[in-house]
PDB file of C-alpha atoms in Angstrom:
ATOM      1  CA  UNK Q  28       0.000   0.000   0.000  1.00  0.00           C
ATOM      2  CA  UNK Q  29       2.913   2.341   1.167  1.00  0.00           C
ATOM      3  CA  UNK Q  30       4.264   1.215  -2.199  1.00  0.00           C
ATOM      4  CA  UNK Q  31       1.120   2.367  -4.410  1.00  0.00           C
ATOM      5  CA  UNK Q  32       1.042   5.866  -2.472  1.00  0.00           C
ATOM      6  CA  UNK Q  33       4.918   6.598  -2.960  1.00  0.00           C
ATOM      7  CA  UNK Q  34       4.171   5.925  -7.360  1.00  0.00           C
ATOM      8  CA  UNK Q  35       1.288   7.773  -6.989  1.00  0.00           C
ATOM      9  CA  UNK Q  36       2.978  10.643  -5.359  1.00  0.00           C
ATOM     10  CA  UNK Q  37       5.720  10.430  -8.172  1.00  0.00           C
ATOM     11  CA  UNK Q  38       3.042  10.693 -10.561  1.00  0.00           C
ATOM     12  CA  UNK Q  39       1.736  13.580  -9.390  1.00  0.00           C
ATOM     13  CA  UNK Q  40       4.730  15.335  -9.294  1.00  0.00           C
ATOM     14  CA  UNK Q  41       5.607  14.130 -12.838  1.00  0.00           C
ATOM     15  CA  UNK Q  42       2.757  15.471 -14.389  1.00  0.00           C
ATOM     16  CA  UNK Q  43       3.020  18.844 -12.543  1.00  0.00           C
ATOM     17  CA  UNK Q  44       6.584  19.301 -13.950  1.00  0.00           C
ATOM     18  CA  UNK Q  45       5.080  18.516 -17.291  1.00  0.00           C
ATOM     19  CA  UNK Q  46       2.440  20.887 -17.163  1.00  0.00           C
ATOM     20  CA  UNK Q  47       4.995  23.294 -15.750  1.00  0.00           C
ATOM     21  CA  UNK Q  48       7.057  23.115 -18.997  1.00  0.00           C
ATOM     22  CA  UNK Q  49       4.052  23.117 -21.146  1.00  0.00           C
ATOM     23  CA  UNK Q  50       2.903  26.634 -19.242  1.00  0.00           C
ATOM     24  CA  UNK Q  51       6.463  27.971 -19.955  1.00  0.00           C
ATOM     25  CA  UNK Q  52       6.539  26.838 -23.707  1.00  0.00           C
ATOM     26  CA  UNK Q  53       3.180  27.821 -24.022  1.00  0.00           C
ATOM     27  CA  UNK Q  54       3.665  31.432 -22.589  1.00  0.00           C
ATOM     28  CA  UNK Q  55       7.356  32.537 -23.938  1.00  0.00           C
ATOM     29  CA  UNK Q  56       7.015  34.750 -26.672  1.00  0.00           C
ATOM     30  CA  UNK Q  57       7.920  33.358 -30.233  1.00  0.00           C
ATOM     31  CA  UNK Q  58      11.440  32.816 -31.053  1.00  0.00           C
ATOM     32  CA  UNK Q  59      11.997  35.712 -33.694  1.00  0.00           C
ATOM     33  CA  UNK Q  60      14.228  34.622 -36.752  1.00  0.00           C
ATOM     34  CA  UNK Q  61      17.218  36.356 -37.883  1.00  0.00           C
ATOM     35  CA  UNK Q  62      16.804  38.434 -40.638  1.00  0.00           C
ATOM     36  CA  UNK Q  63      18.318  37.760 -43.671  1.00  0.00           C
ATOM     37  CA  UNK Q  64      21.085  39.794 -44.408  1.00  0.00           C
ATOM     38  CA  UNK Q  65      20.668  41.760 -48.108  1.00  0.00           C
ATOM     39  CA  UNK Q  66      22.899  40.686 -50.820  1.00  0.00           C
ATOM     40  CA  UNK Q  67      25.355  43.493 -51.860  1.00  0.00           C
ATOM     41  CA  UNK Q  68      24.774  45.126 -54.945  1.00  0.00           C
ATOM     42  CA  UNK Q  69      26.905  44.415 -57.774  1.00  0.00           C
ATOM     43  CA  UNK Q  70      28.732  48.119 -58.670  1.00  0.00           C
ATOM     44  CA  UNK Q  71      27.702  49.521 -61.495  1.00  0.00           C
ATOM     45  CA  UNK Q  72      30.146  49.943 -64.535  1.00  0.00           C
ATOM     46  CA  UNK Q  73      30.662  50.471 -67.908  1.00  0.00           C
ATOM     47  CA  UNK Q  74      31.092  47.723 -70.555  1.00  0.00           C
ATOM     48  CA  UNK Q  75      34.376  46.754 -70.502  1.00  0.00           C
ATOM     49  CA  UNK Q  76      34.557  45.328 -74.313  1.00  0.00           C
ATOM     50  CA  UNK Q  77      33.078  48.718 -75.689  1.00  0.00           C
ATOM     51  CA  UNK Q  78      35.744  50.608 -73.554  1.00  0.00           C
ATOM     52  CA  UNK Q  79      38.439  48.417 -75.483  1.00  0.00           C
ATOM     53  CA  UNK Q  80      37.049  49.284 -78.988  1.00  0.00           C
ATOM     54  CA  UNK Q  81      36.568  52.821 -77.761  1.00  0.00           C
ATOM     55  CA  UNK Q  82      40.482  53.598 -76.685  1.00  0.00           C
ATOM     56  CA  UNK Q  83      41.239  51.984 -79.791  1.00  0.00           C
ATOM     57  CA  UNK Q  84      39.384  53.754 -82.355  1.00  0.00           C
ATOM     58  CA  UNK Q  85      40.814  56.673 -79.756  1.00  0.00           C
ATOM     59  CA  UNK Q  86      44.103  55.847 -80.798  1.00  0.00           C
ATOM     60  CA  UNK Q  87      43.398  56.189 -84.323  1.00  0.00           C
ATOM     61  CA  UNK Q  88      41.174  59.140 -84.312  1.00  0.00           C
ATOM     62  CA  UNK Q  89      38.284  57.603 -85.589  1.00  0.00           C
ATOM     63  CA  UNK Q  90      35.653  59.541 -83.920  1.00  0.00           C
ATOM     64  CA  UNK Q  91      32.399  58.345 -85.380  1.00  0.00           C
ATOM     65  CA  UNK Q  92      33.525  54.863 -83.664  1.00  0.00           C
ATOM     66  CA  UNK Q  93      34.099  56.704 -80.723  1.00  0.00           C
ATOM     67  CA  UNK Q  94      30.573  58.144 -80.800  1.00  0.00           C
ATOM     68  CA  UNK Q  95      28.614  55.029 -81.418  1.00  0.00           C
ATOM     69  CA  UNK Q  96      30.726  52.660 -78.888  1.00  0.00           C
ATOM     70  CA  UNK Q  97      30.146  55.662 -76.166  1.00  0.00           C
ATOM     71  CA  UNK Q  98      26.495  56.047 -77.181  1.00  0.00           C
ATOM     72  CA  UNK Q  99      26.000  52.632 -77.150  1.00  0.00           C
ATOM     73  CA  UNK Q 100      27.592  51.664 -74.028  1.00  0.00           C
ATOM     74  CA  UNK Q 101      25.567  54.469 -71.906  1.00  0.00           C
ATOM     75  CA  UNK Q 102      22.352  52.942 -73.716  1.00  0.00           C
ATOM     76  CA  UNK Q 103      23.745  49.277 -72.089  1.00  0.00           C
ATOM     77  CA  UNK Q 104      25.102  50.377 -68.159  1.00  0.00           C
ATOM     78  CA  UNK Q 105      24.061  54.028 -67.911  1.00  0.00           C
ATOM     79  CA  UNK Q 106      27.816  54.600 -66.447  1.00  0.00           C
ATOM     80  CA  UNK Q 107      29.752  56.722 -68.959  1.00  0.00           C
ATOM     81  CA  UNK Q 108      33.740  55.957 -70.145  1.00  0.00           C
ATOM     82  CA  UNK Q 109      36.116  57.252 -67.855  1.00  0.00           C
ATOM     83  CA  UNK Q 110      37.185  60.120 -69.944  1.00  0.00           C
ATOM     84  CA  UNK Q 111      38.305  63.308 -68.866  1.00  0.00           C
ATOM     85  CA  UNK Q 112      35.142  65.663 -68.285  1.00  0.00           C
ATOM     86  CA  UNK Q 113      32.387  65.457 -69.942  1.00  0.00           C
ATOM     87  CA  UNK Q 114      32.317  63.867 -73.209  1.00  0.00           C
ATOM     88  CA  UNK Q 115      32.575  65.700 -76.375  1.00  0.00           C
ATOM     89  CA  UNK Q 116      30.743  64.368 -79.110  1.00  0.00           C
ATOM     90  CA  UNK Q 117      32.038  67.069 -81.242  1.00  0.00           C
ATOM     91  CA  UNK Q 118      35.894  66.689 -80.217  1.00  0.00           C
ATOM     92  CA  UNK Q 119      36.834  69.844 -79.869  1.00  0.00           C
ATOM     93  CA  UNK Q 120      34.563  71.226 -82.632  1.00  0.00           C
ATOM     94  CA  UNK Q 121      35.933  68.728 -85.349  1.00  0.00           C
ATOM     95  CA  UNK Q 122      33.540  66.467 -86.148  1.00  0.00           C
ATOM     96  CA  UNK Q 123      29.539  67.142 -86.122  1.00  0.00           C
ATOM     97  CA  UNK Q 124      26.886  64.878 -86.901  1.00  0.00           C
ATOM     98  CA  UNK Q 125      23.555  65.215 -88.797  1.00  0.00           C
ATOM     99  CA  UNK Q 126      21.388  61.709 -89.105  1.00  0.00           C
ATOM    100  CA  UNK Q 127      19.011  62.581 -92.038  1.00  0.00           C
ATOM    101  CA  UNK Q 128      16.019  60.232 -93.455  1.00  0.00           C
ATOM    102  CA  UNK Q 129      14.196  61.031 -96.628  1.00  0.00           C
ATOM    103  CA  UNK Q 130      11.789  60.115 -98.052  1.00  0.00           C
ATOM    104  CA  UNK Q 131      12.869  59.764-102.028  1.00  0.00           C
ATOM    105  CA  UNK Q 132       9.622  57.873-103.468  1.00  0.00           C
ATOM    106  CA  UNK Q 133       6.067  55.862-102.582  1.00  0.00           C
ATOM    107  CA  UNK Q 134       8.258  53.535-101.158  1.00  0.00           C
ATOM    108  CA  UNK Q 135      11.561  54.242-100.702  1.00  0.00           C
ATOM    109  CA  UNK Q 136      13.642  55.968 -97.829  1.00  0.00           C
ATOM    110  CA  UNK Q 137      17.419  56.857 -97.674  1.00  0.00           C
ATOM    111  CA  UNK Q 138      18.456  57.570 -94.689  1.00  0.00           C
ATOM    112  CA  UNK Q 139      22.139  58.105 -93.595  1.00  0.00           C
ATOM    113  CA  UNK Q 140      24.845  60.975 -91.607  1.00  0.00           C
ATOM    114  CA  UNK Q 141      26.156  64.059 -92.743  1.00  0.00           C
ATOM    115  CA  UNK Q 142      29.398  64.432 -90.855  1.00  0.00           C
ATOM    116  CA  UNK Q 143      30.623  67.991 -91.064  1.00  0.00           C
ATOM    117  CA  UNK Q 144      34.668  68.457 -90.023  1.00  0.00           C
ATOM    118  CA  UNK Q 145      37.643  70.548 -90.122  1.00  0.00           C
ATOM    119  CA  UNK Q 146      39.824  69.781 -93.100  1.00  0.00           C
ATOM    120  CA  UNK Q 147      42.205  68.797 -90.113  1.00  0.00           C
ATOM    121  CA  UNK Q 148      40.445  65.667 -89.742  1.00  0.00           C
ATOM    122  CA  UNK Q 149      42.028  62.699 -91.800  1.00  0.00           C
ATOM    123  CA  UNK Q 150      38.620  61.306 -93.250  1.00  0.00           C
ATOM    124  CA  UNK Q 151      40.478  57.858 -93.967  1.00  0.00           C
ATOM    125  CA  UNK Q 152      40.225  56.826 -90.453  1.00  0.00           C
ATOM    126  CA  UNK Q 153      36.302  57.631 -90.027  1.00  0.00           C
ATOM    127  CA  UNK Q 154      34.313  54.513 -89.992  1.00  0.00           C
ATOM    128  CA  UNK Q 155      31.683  56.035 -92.175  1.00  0.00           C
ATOM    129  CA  UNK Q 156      29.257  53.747 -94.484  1.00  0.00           C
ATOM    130  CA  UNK Q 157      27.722  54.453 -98.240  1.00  0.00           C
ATOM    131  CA  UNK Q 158      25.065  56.123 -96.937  1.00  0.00           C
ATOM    132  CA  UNK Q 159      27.273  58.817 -95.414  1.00  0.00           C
ATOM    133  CA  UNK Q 160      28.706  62.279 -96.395  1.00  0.00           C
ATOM    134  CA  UNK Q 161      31.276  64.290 -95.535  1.00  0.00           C
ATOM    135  CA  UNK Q 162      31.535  67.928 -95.525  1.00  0.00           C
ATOM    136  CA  UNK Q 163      34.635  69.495 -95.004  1.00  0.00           C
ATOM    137  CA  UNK Q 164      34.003  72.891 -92.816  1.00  0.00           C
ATOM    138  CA  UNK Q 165      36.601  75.737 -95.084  1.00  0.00           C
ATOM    139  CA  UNK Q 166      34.325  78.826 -94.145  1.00  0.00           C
ATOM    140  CA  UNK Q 167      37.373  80.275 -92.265  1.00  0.00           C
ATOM    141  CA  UNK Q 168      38.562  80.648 -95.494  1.00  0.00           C
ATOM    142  CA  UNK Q 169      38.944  84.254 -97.266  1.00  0.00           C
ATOM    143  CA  UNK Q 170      36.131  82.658-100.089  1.00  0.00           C
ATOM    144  CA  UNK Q 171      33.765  80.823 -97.250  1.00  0.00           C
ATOM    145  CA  UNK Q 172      32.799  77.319 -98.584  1.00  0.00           C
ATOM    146  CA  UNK Q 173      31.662  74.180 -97.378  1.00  0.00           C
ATOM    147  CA  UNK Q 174      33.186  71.094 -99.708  1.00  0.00           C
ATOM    148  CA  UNK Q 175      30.694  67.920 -99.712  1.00  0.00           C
ATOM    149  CA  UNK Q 176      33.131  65.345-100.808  1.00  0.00           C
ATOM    150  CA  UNK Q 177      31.762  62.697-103.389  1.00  0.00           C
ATOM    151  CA  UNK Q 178      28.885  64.792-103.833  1.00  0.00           C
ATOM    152  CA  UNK Q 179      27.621  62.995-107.264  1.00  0.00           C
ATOM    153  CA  UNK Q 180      26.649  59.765-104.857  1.00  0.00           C
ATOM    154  CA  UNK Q 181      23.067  62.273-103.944  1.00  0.00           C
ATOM    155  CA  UNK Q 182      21.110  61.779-106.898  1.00  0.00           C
ATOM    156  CA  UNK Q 183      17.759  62.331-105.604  1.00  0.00           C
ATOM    157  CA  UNK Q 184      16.819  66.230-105.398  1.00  0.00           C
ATOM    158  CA  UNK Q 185      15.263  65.114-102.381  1.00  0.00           C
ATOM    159  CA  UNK Q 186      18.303  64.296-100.541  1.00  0.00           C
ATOM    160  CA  UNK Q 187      20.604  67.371-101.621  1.00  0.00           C
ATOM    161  CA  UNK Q 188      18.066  69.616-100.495  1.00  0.00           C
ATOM    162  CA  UNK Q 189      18.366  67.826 -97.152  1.00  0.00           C
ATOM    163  CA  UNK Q 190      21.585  67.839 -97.252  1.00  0.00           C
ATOM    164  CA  UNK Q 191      21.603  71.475 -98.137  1.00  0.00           C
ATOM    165  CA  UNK Q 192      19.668  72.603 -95.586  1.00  0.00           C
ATOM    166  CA  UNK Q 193      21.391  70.531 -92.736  1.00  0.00           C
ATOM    167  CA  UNK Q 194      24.607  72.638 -93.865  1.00  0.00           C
ATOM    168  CA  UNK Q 195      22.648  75.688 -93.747  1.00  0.00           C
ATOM    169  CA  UNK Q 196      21.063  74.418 -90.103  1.00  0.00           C
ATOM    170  CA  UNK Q 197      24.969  73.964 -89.332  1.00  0.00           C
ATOM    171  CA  UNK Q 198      26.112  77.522 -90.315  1.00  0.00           C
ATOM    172  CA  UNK Q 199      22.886  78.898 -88.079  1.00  0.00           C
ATOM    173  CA  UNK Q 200      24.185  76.727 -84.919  1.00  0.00           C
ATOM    174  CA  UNK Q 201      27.779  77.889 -85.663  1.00  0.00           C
ATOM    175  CA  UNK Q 202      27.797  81.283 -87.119  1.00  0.00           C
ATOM    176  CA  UNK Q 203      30.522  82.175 -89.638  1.00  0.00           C
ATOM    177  CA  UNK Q 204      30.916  84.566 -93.093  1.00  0.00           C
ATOM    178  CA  UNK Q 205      29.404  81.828 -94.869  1.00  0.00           C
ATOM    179  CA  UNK Q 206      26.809  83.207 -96.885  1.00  0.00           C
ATOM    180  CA  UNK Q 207      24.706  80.745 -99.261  1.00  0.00           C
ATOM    181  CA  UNK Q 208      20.827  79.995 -99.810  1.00  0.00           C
ATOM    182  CA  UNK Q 209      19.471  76.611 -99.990  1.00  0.00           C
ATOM    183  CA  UNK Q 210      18.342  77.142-104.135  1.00  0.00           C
ATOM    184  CA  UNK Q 211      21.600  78.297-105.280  1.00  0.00           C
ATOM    185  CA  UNK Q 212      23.195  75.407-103.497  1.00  0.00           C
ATOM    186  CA  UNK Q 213      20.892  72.122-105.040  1.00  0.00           C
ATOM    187  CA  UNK Q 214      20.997  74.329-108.718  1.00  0.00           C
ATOM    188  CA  UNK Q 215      24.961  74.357-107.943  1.00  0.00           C
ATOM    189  CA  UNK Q 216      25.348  70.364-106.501  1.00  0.00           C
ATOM    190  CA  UNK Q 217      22.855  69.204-109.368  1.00  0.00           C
ATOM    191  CA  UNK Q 218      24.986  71.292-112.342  1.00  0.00           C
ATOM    192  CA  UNK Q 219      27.869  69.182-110.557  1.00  0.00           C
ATOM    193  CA  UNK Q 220      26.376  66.159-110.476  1.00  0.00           C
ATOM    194  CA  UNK Q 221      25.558  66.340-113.958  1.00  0.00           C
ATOM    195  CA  UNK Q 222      28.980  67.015-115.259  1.00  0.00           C
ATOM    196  CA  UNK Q 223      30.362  64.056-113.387  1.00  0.00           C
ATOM    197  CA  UNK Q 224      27.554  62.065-115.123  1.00  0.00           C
ATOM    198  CA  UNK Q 225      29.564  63.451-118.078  1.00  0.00           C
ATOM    199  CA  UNK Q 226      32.603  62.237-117.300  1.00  0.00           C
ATOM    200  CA  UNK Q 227      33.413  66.476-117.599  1.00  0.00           C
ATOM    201  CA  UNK Q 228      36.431  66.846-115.315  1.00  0.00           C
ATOM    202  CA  UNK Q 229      35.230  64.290-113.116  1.00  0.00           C
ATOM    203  CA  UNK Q 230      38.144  65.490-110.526  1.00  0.00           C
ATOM    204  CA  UNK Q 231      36.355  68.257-110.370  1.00  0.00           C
ATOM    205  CA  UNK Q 232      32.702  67.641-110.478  1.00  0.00           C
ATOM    206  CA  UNK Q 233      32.759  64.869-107.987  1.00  0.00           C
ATOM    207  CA  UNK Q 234      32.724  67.071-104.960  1.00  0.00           C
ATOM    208  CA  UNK Q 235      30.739  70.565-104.970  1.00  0.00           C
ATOM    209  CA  UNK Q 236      32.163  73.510-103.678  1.00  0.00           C
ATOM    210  CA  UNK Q 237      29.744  75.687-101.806  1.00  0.00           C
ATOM    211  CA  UNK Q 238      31.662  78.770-101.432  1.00  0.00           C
ATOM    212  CA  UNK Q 239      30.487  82.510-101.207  1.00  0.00           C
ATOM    213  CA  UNK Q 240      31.371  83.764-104.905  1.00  0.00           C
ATOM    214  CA  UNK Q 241      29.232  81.049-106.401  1.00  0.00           C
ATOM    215  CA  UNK Q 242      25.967  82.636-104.604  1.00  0.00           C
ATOM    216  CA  UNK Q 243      24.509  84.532-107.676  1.00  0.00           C
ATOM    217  CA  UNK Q 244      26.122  82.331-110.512  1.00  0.00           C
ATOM    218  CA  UNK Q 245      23.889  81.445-113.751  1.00  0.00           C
ATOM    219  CA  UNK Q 246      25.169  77.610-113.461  1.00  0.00           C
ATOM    220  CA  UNK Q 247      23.417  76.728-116.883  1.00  0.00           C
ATOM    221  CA  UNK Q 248      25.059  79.840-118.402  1.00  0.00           C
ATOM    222  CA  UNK Q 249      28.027  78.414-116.855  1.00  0.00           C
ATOM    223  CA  UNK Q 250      27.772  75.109-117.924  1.00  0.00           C
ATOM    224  CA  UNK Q 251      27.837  76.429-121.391  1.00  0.00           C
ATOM    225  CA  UNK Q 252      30.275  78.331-121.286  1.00  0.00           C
ATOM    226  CA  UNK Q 253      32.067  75.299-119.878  1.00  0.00           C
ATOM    227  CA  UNK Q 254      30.809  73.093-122.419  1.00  0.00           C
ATOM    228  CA  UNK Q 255      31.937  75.348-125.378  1.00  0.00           C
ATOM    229  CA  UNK Q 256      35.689  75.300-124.245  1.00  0.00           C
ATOM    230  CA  UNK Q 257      35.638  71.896-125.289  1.00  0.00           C
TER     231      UNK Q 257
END
């Protein structure tokens, strides 16, 4: 009997201890996890493969490369080259460029750059294409002209008028003694561009001139006159 009382008292006690530690688990406040630590952003930079071709075509000079791989790597990362200041597009007032897109028939665009530079600027580095001109920027000269090399590759009116008139939107941006109007200029390029289609002193004719004296000329009195020297 003494026995049964003693495991009974043990009993008792064991299930009060239980209870005990199911009061305490019950009543503790939740066990709070550890938050989870960000993950470090990556730094932003710029593409290193476009910064290669960049100093590169830096090295040579060949600024429209350096335009597009600088354009397009701030399009990609948003972080610019490390270059010193601000970047130049125009480098130092040599180089500027005009996209153009025209529309030449019903269904047929040409679209392309006019790159205006300093005759400084060796043109046989510039990664230009077909669809591009050049016009070399003489207006400091005594006889202001702008020279638009290759000039008999416009054959649509279309596009020497817009051509034209960029030059003219040039000269407006960049005031100088240049002094032409956009009708004497396309009457001037197209008198060109027919005496190249000539073969009439096709050194000559290739590339059109567009200086200050040639303002007020008759160009198909001219080409006569040209014509009857033999």
């Amino acid at each position: 009997m003494k026995k049964n009382i003693i495991l009974i008292i043990l009993a008792m006690i064991l299930l009060a201890a239980a209870a005990a530690l199911i009061a305490v688990e019950t009543l503790a406040p939740p066990r709070m996890e550890e938050p989870e630590q960000p993950a470090e952003e990556e730094e932003k930079t710029y593409s290193g493969a476009l910064y290669l071709g960049f100093m590169a075509a830096s090295e040579n000079k060949d600024f429209i490369t350096m335009n597009r791989l600088y354009d397009e790597n701030m399009a990609l990362t948003g972080v610019p080259f490390p270059t010193d200041g601000d970047y130049d597009h125009s480098h130092g007032g040599s180089i500027y460029t005009y996209p153009f897109d025209v529309k030449v028939t019903k269904d047929k665009r040409i679209s392309g750059n006019l790159y205006v530079v300093l005759p400084e600027v060796k043109r046989d580095v510039l990664s230009y294409t077909e669809a591009d001109y050049i016009a070399i920027d003489c207006r400091d000269r005594s006889d202001p002209e702008m020279v638009v090399i290759d000039s008999y590759r416009a054959e649509d009116t279309a596009v020497i008028e817009k051509l034209c008139e960029l030059l003219l939107g040039h000269e407006k941006a960049y005031p100088t003694d240049w002094d032409r109007t956009l009708n004497s200029m396309i009457a001037e390029w197209q008198i060109h561009n027919a005496a190249y289609a000539l073969d009439y002193r096709i050194d000559h004719s290739k590339d059109v001139n567009l200086n200050n004296k040639d303002e007020n000329t008759d160009w198909l009195a001219r080409a006569a006159e040209e014509m009857s020297k033999g």
